[in-house]
XYZ file of C-alpha atoms in Angstrom:
562
model
C 92.978 25.710 172.741
C 90.021 24.793 174.934
C 86.967 23.406 173.133
C 83.492 23.371 174.718
C 81.285 20.954 172.821
C 78.414 20.432 175.211
C 75.727 22.724 176.573
C 76.919 24.696 179.585
C 74.468 25.727 182.301
C 76.950 28.101 183.886
C 75.279 31.494 184.314
C 78.158 33.593 185.522
C 80.606 35.641 183.461
C 83.161 33.990 181.197
C 86.546 35.548 180.483
C 88.994 34.389 177.826
C 92.274 35.890 178.953
C 94.746 33.873 176.870
C 94.795 31.266 174.141
C 91.636 30.289 172.269
C 88.213 29.192 173.451
C 86.471 27.098 170.817
C 82.713 26.763 171.265
C 81.013 24.017 169.300
C 78.227 23.532 171.824
C 76.583 26.334 173.823
C 77.622 28.791 176.523
C 74.596 30.973 175.925
C 73.677 30.736 179.626
C 76.801 32.697 180.583
C 75.880 36.246 181.513
C 78.787 37.760 179.553
C 81.743 36.421 177.625
C 84.741 38.755 177.505
C 87.776 38.241 175.270
C 90.931 39.945 176.471
C 93.860 41.221 174.398
C 95.757 38.373 172.753
C 92.940 35.840 173.274
C 90.531 34.285 170.755
C 86.887 33.212 170.717
C 85.957 30.871 167.859
C 83.626 28.062 166.869
C 80.229 27.186 165.473
C 78.358 27.057 168.751
C 76.119 29.478 170.647
C 77.384 32.317 172.824
C 75.349 34.770 174.856
C 76.415 38.396 175.122
C 80.056 38.900 174.131
C 82.559 41.750 174.412
C 85.784 41.705 172.419
C 88.349 44.033 173.951
C 91.141 45.785 172.050
C 93.661 43.185 170.946
C 91.168 40.351 171.327
C 89.797 38.377 168.391
C 86.465 36.875 167.392
C 86.737 34.221 164.678
C 83.336 33.413 163.263
C 82.853 29.715 162.505
C 85.346 26.892 162.727
C 87.775 28.157 160.103
C 85.685 26.901 157.197
C 83.769 29.211 154.836
C 80.024 29.060 155.285
C 80.143 28.215 158.991
C 78.870 30.594 161.661
C 78.711 31.403 165.359
C 75.519 32.553 167.064
C 75.600 35.317 169.705
C 72.801 37.081 171.561
C 74.668 40.411 171.376
C 78.119 41.576 170.347
C 80.228 44.539 171.390
C 83.600 45.068 169.726
C 86.049 47.706 170.828
C 88.399 49.678 168.640
C 91.532 47.613 168.128
C 89.697 44.297 168.339
C 89.893 41.815 165.437
C 87.110 40.043 163.558
C 88.293 37.066 161.498
C 86.422 35.430 158.626
C 87.446 32.750 156.118
C 86.472 33.301 152.476
C 86.411 30.935 149.523
C 84.978 31.488 146.029
C 81.397 30.775 147.138
C 80.927 31.935 150.736
C 82.367 33.348 153.929
C 82.169 32.380 157.569
C 80.062 34.830 159.599
C 78.648 35.724 163.005
C 74.888 35.542 163.537
C 73.927 38.058 166.242
C 70.309 37.817 167.275
C 70.375 41.151 169.072
C 72.464 44.262 168.505
C 75.995 44.226 167.118
C 78.153 47.202 168.059
C 81.162 47.117 165.742
C 83.207 49.886 167.360
C 85.844 50.282 164.638
C 87.227 46.759 165.008
C 89.465 45.462 162.220
C 88.164 42.788 159.840
C 90.723 40.074 159.045
C 89.650 38.022 155.956
C 91.582 34.869 155.060
C 91.147 33.942 151.375
C 91.243 30.418 150.011
C 92.466 29.843 146.442
C 90.081 29.390 143.523
C 87.990 31.220 140.954
C 85.775 33.633 142.808
C 82.085 33.502 142.014
C 80.700 36.171 144.314
C 81.815 39.746 144.696
C 79.913 40.362 147.957
C 80.154 38.170 151.041
C 77.964 38.371 154.144
C 80.322 38.402 157.132
C 77.831 39.362 159.883
C 74.083 39.337 160.432
C 72.362 41.040 163.370
C 69.015 42.194 164.627
C 70.489 45.692 164.459
C 73.904 47.237 163.861
C 75.519 50.255 165.471
C 78.840 51.676 164.390
C 81.060 50.149 161.737
C 84.275 48.222 161.330
C 87.539 49.966 160.520
C 87.221 50.632 156.750
C 90.701 49.182 156.129
C 90.694 45.402 156.184
C 93.762 43.276 156.923
C 93.700 40.641 154.199
C 95.522 37.324 154.099
C 96.113 35.557 150.744
C 94.183 38.240 148.876
C 94.474 37.388 145.151
C 96.801 39.739 143.317
C 94.925 42.466 141.484
C 91.918 42.483 143.832
C 90.988 44.794 146.665
C 88.375 44.634 149.413
C 85.961 47.082 150.955
C 83.150 46.923 153.516
C 79.497 47.834 153.154
C 76.421 47.645 155.367
C 72.688 47.660 155.544
C 70.506 47.753 158.672
C 71.106 44.120 159.583
C 74.186 42.976 157.637
C 77.865 43.694 157.210
C 79.401 42.750 153.848
C 82.887 42.154 152.529
C 83.057 43.372 148.922
C 85.735 41.862 146.687
C 86.569 44.001 143.656
C 88.962 43.530 140.778
C 91.497 46.294 140.320
C 94.277 47.109 137.844
C 97.095 49.280 139.102
C 99.649 50.211 136.418
C 103.320 50.484 137.356
C 104.226 53.770 139.078
C 104.595 56.669 136.687
C 102.860 54.997 133.770
C 99.275 54.727 132.595
C 97.354 52.288 130.454
C 97.182 52.662 126.702
C 93.845 52.670 124.923
C 93.980 48.956 124.098
C 95.113 48.053 127.620
C 92.338 50.140 129.164
C 89.735 48.552 126.891
C 90.765 45.063 128.000
C 90.921 46.085 131.667
C 87.464 47.674 131.494
C 85.986 44.540 129.913
C 87.370 42.310 132.679
C 86.338 44.655 135.496
C 82.850 45.126 134.044
C 82.413 41.366 133.729
C 83.392 40.879 137.365
C 81.175 43.712 138.555
C 78.221 42.379 136.560
C 78.474 38.658 137.282
C 80.628 38.418 140.394
C 82.407 35.506 138.734
C 85.880 35.446 137.213
C 88.852 33.068 137.044
C 91.481 34.292 139.449
C 94.091 34.332 136.660
C 92.445 37.509 135.338
C 93.490 39.346 138.491
C 96.749 41.228 138.850
C 97.456 41.655 135.142
C 100.314 43.965 134.230
C 100.059 46.455 131.345
C 102.241 44.184 129.195
C 99.940 41.249 129.923
C 96.884 43.332 129.071
C 98.519 44.044 125.710
C 98.988 40.303 125.135
C 95.351 39.674 125.988
C 94.129 42.328 123.540
C 94.670 40.006 120.561
C 95.898 42.805 118.312
C 97.252 40.250 115.836
C 93.681 39.749 114.620
C 93.630 43.258 113.143
C 96.490 42.525 110.739
C 94.266 40.817 108.179
C 92.585 44.113 107.310
C 95.600 46.068 106.111
C 97.044 42.958 104.471
C 93.919 42.676 102.340
C 93.843 46.360 101.410
C 97.501 46.198 100.426
C 97.034 43.053 98.329
C 93.999 44.416 96.484
C 95.740 47.740 95.855
C 98.700 45.963 94.269
C 96.457 43.846 92.038
C 94.386 46.821 90.881
C 97.556 48.737 90.127
C 98.780 45.852 88.013
C 95.717 45.417 85.826
C 94.941 49.126 85.377
C 98.476 50.365 84.687
C 97.782 52.950 81.968
C 101.304 52.713 80.604
C 101.340 49.023 79.798
C 101.920 48.426 76.089
C 98.931 49.223 73.958
C 97.043 51.240 76.560
C 98.616 54.688 76.316
C 96.722 57.655 74.926
C 98.514 59.688 72.251
C 99.836 63.057 73.322
C 97.771 66.158 72.674
C 97.974 66.856 68.956
C 99.524 63.506 68.021
C 97.694 61.004 65.790
C 96.372 57.809 67.304
C 98.486 54.994 65.885
C 98.631 51.306 66.355
C 101.737 51.737 68.464
C 99.759 53.853 70.856
C 100.770 57.112 72.406
C 103.669 57.957 70.169
C 105.411 54.695 70.948
C 105.596 53.650 67.290
C 108.657 51.703 66.303
C 111.430 53.811 64.806
C 112.908 53.548 61.369
C 116.143 51.703 60.951
C 119.404 53.497 60.227
C 121.458 56.293 61.702
C 118.589 58.754 61.527
C 116.669 56.746 64.071
C 119.280 57.388 66.704
C 118.713 61.122 66.419
C 115.063 60.978 67.398
C 113.121 59.505 70.288
C 110.017 57.417 69.813
C 107.745 60.473 69.794
C 109.591 61.774 66.746
C 108.829 58.517 64.949
C 105.069 59.169 64.911
C 103.422 58.544 61.591
C 101.784 61.630 60.155
C 99.212 59.581 58.312
C 95.643 58.698 59.253
C 94.679 56.148 61.896
C 95.791 52.638 61.060
C 93.685 49.481 61.460
C 94.411 47.181 64.379
C 96.430 44.183 63.281
C 97.228 42.916 66.769
C 93.984 42.720 68.720
C 95.095 40.282 71.427
C 97.819 40.769 73.982
C 98.567 38.124 76.597
C 100.702 38.879 79.587
C 102.131 37.372 82.738
C 103.457 39.194 85.765
C 105.007 38.720 89.147
C 104.480 41.242 91.915
C 105.297 41.644 95.572
C 106.023 44.110 98.282
C 106.451 44.963 101.927
C 104.659 47.547 104.034
C 105.490 48.768 107.542
C 102.972 50.777 109.566
C 103.946 52.363 112.865
C 101.924 51.687 115.978
C 100.629 54.362 118.324
C 101.668 54.306 121.988
C 98.606 56.232 123.160
C 96.182 53.949 121.344
C 98.261 50.927 122.306
C 98.770 49.591 118.790
C 102.076 48.093 117.698
C 104.160 48.255 114.540
C 102.678 46.048 111.835
C 104.514 44.608 108.839
C 102.849 43.109 105.773
C 104.555 41.108 103.023
C 102.933 39.741 99.889
C 103.800 38.048 96.634
C 101.711 37.086 93.652
C 101.769 35.814 90.096
C 99.204 37.009 87.579
C 98.250 36.232 84.005
C 95.783 38.005 81.781
C 94.812 39.084 78.323
C 93.815 42.359 76.660
C 91.547 42.654 73.645
C 91.224 45.755 71.458
C 87.572 46.332 70.643
C 88.662 49.334 68.593
C 91.812 51.409 68.184
C 90.729 53.397 71.250
C 89.081 50.795 73.484
C 90.705 47.896 75.314
C 89.107 45.370 77.640
C 90.749 42.551 79.524
C 90.849 40.205 82.461
C 93.412 38.786 84.855
C 93.779 35.981 87.388
C 96.349 35.900 90.172
C 97.504 33.686 92.995
C 99.955 34.253 95.795
C 100.352 34.591 99.511
C 100.639 37.094 102.335
C 102.298 37.280 105.722
C 101.902 39.866 108.442
C 103.241 40.370 111.927
C 102.308 42.650 114.811
C 105.409 43.500 116.810
C 105.558 41.142 119.773
C 101.849 40.266 119.557
C 101.528 37.580 116.908
C 101.461 36.963 113.202
C 99.315 35.723 110.358
C 99.443 34.359 106.856
C 97.126 33.592 103.977
C 96.912 32.055 100.549
C 95.581 34.518 98.005
C 93.435 34.304 94.882
C 92.453 37.340 92.838
C 90.442 37.910 89.679
C 89.681 41.121 87.860
C 88.389 42.738 84.697
C 89.201 46.150 83.275
C 88.581 48.523 80.401
C 90.367 51.500 78.923
C 89.152 54.057 76.433
C 91.187 56.775 74.743
C 89.591 59.903 73.323
C 92.427 61.796 71.764
C 94.824 62.724 74.543
C 92.271 61.847 77.236
C 91.934 58.393 78.722
C 89.535 56.700 81.109
C 90.287 53.368 82.718
C 88.342 51.300 85.220
C 88.486 47.916 86.890
C 86.650 45.621 89.263
C 88.430 42.900 91.212
C 87.668 40.124 93.674
C 90.005 38.611 96.260
C 89.781 35.503 98.437
C 92.104 34.598 101.304
C 92.287 31.804 103.863
C 93.831 33.390 106.931
C 95.649 31.752 109.825
C 96.656 33.828 112.855
C 98.937 32.798 115.711
C 99.732 34.484 119.002
C 101.314 33.462 122.283
C 100.057 34.457 125.740
C 102.460 34.004 128.652
C 100.319 35.260 131.555
C 99.996 31.789 133.081
C 102.311 29.376 131.318
C 102.551 29.637 127.527
C 99.361 29.433 125.491
C 99.574 29.143 121.693
C 96.288 30.469 120.305
C 95.327 30.133 116.643
C 92.515 31.546 114.535
C 91.464 30.401 111.070
C 88.968 31.973 108.689
C 88.251 32.721 105.029
C 87.689 36.307 103.913
C 86.494 38.019 100.756
C 87.267 41.414 99.284
C 85.944 43.469 96.382
C 87.771 46.386 94.821
C 87.176 48.930 92.120
C 89.105 51.763 90.547
C 88.378 54.453 87.998
C 91.023 56.786 86.649
C 91.079 59.550 84.096
C 93.888 61.668 82.735
C 95.061 63.910 79.909
C 98.397 63.328 78.204
C 100.572 66.198 77.002
C 103.933 66.029 75.220
C 106.728 68.543 75.583
C 110.339 68.051 74.586
C 109.732 64.405 73.837
C 108.371 63.738 77.327
C 104.795 62.756 78.076
C 103.089 64.498 80.992
C 99.809 62.990 82.182
C 98.010 64.633 85.093
C 95.395 62.235 86.414
C 92.730 61.752 89.057
C 91.514 58.436 90.422
C 89.052 57.003 92.912
C 89.369 53.549 94.397
C 87.561 51.412 96.951
C 88.181 48.107 98.681
C 85.423 46.398 100.649
C 86.660 43.751 103.085
C 84.200 41.171 104.393
C 85.765 39.608 107.472
C 83.683 36.910 109.206
C 83.503 36.269 112.916
C 85.897 33.598 114.096
C 87.124 32.007 117.305
C 90.618 31.132 118.412
C 91.556 27.722 119.757
C 94.540 26.513 121.741
C 97.269 24.679 119.840
C 99.116 24.190 123.123
C 98.554 25.389 126.652
C 95.131 26.557 127.841
C 92.372 28.458 126.051
C 91.642 30.701 129.056
C 92.542 33.825 127.088
C 91.223 32.730 123.687
C 89.136 35.353 121.907
C 86.166 35.388 119.596
C 86.346 38.204 117.044
C 83.209 39.847 115.722
C 82.629 40.032 111.990
C 83.519 43.313 110.361
C 82.662 44.791 106.984
C 85.065 47.622 106.260
C 85.295 49.752 103.132
C 88.367 51.873 102.533
C 87.936 54.557 99.886
C 90.907 56.318 98.357
C 91.250 59.416 96.170
C 94.368 60.148 94.130
C 95.718 63.174 92.287
C 98.997 62.872 90.476
C 101.228 63.211 87.471
C 102.548 60.424 85.262
C 105.644 60.890 83.102
C 106.990 58.884 80.175
C 109.928 59.179 77.815
C 110.551 56.851 74.873
C 113.763 56.103 73.022
C 113.690 54.596 69.548
C 115.841 51.545 68.958
C 116.559 49.489 65.867
C 114.412 46.568 66.979
C 111.796 48.405 69.022
C 111.885 51.026 71.727
C 112.639 51.661 75.381
C 110.294 53.682 77.560
C 111.006 55.109 80.991
C 108.075 56.076 83.173
C 107.410 57.665 86.517
C 104.618 58.820 88.780
C 104.265 61.237 91.660
C 100.874 61.420 93.377
C 99.002 62.321 96.539
C 96.540 59.819 98.011
C 93.886 60.343 100.662
C 92.313 57.397 102.504
C 88.928 57.987 104.097
C 88.875 54.957 106.452
C 92.363 54.481 107.912
C 91.470 52.773 111.209
C 92.079 49.047 111.634
C 90.091 47.827 114.630
C 88.083 44.795 115.725
C 85.715 43.893 118.541
C 86.797 40.840 120.527
C 85.284 38.857 123.408
C 86.953 36.517 125.889
C 85.523 33.046 125.325
C 85.766 32.234 129.039
C 84.089 35.532 130.019
C 80.878 35.716 127.946
C 79.958 39.307 127.273
C 83.419 40.661 128.179
C 83.874 42.482 124.884
C 86.310 45.215 123.965
C 87.674 47.055 120.947
C 91.271 46.398 119.936
C 92.928 48.902 117.628
C 95.608 47.904 115.161
C 98.167 50.196 113.573
C 96.195 52.781 111.588
C 97.159 54.092 108.193
C 97.789 57.768 107.611
C 94.989 59.569 105.828
C 97.410 61.274 103.452
C 100.377 59.698 101.698
C 102.729 60.221 98.778
C 102.939 57.713 95.917
C 106.001 57.341 93.696
C 106.684 55.043 90.747
C 109.727 54.386 88.573
C 109.403 51.973 85.639
C 111.064 50.847 82.427
C 109.592 48.963 79.478
C 111.335 47.371 76.507
C 109.370 46.501 73.372
C 110.465 44.495 70.371
C 109.123 44.446 66.832
C 108.252 40.762 67.109
C 105.373 41.550 69.520
C 107.141 40.836 72.797
C 107.583 43.392 75.562
C 108.898 43.343 79.123
C 108.499 45.879 81.899
C 109.618 46.316 85.487
C 108.553 48.897 88.039
C 109.195 50.045 91.586
C 106.439 51.685 93.625
C 106.591 53.371 96.985
C 104.006 54.762 99.377
C 105.190 57.040 102.154
C 103.547 58.892 105.024
C 104.377 59.836 108.590
C 103.425 56.315 109.736
C 103.761 54.103 106.649
C 106.572 52.940 104.383
C 105.629 50.683 101.503
C 107.921 49.237 98.835
C 106.537 47.203 95.947
C 107.741 45.891 92.638
C 106.376 44.070 89.627
C 107.615 42.581 86.406
C 105.424 42.087 83.320
C 106.004 40.034 80.167
C 103.586 40.577 77.254
C 103.005 39.207 73.778
C 100.791 40.763 71.118
C 99.270 38.966 68.153
């Protein structure tokens, strides 16, 4: 390499036929500088008119971004090379005071490492420009996931750096993946600034970045509130059953009066033991009860949306009391505590402590009943997910959430062949108040940590179904078997959140969790044993099934009347 650092007064032509001529001074007096194939002209000095032949190279500056070479005019032939060095803030460039004829030469950008802060770099300025560079650049050290293009105005040539996501051959991006990709690309296009780690993300990495685990709290809450409402409004718990059509309303409620002792009792079920006399006064107004309940629910993800299978588990313990205002009207309350866990397949998990409180009423009018309840739920959620795009980052979110639920149900009980048939209709709502919250890094970096927007979501459900019961008289009480088959329709099955990358302000996107089916089948099988001393115990199994959901729940209740 030959370096000219002074000011040359030579006025003849200069030819660079091999190697590199570095100009840090001035050869502007030379009538013409020609660079032959295989040779290089570089530096930060001044050059007069220059011609770069095919195979020759002009390297603007001294190999450092932001440096430049000044030329009075520039002519580049097709097949010539124009080299620039780019870092996150600037590029080296040629400053041509006269005309620059670009002639289809190839631009050769060399990229330094770093987080890029500008999407457009000036690589040449001129008094005027004719022609253009070859549109295909030859990049060195281009960050993965980015691509370059060239643009021009009357006096400038620009290198445009753009973020790009290319899915593996033969596959496309799911909805969640596309939402994340769009947010990152839009941020880069808007600000021109992005950490380089956001480039070159694979579809699987985009799924990790979506933070789908944050959506699991919604269905967990709806499931927990549904189980609690079902517990406190169970119309077949002792002392709450309407008598069958045509049967008298007795203290034992609904034809569940205790049977007479002796052999005759074994020949009749509990319906046959109904007293034919007038209504009896209430001797046992109070009934206290305790219960344990729990269950597991699995909801399938959707490959097109990009959601993953989600599993919810819960357990709880409840205690409450009923009070008979009259033979036909019962009111009561209940308190419960427990916990929940949920997991999103491969994307993270969450857990919460759970507190619930509720009040209910029930009124019988002959064979017709009406029951209603209001309930409140509080949970302190913790979510955890792991991102392995660059190392392993353990990201955690913590927040408290509130929920309110209500249910009203009405039915009409008929008896045939000693079996009670109760068609019913019900409406139920759960309102979930989820606050905004931000993740933080437990280990690793917080580069991909998200802030989730608050969401207030109300899920309304309608039910139509049939309840069945059959009682068997026993010497010291009775045994009742019960069942239910129903159809349920949910009006708000989606489970989505809006999230924003904390390191990319404004880069927001919607992440969709596994959605419930709008229509599902409900089944119940239960047994209750009552004793004459006022004690009773019951156990039940409940299932909810649809094309995307399988739910299995159980509860046990112990009651005492006095």
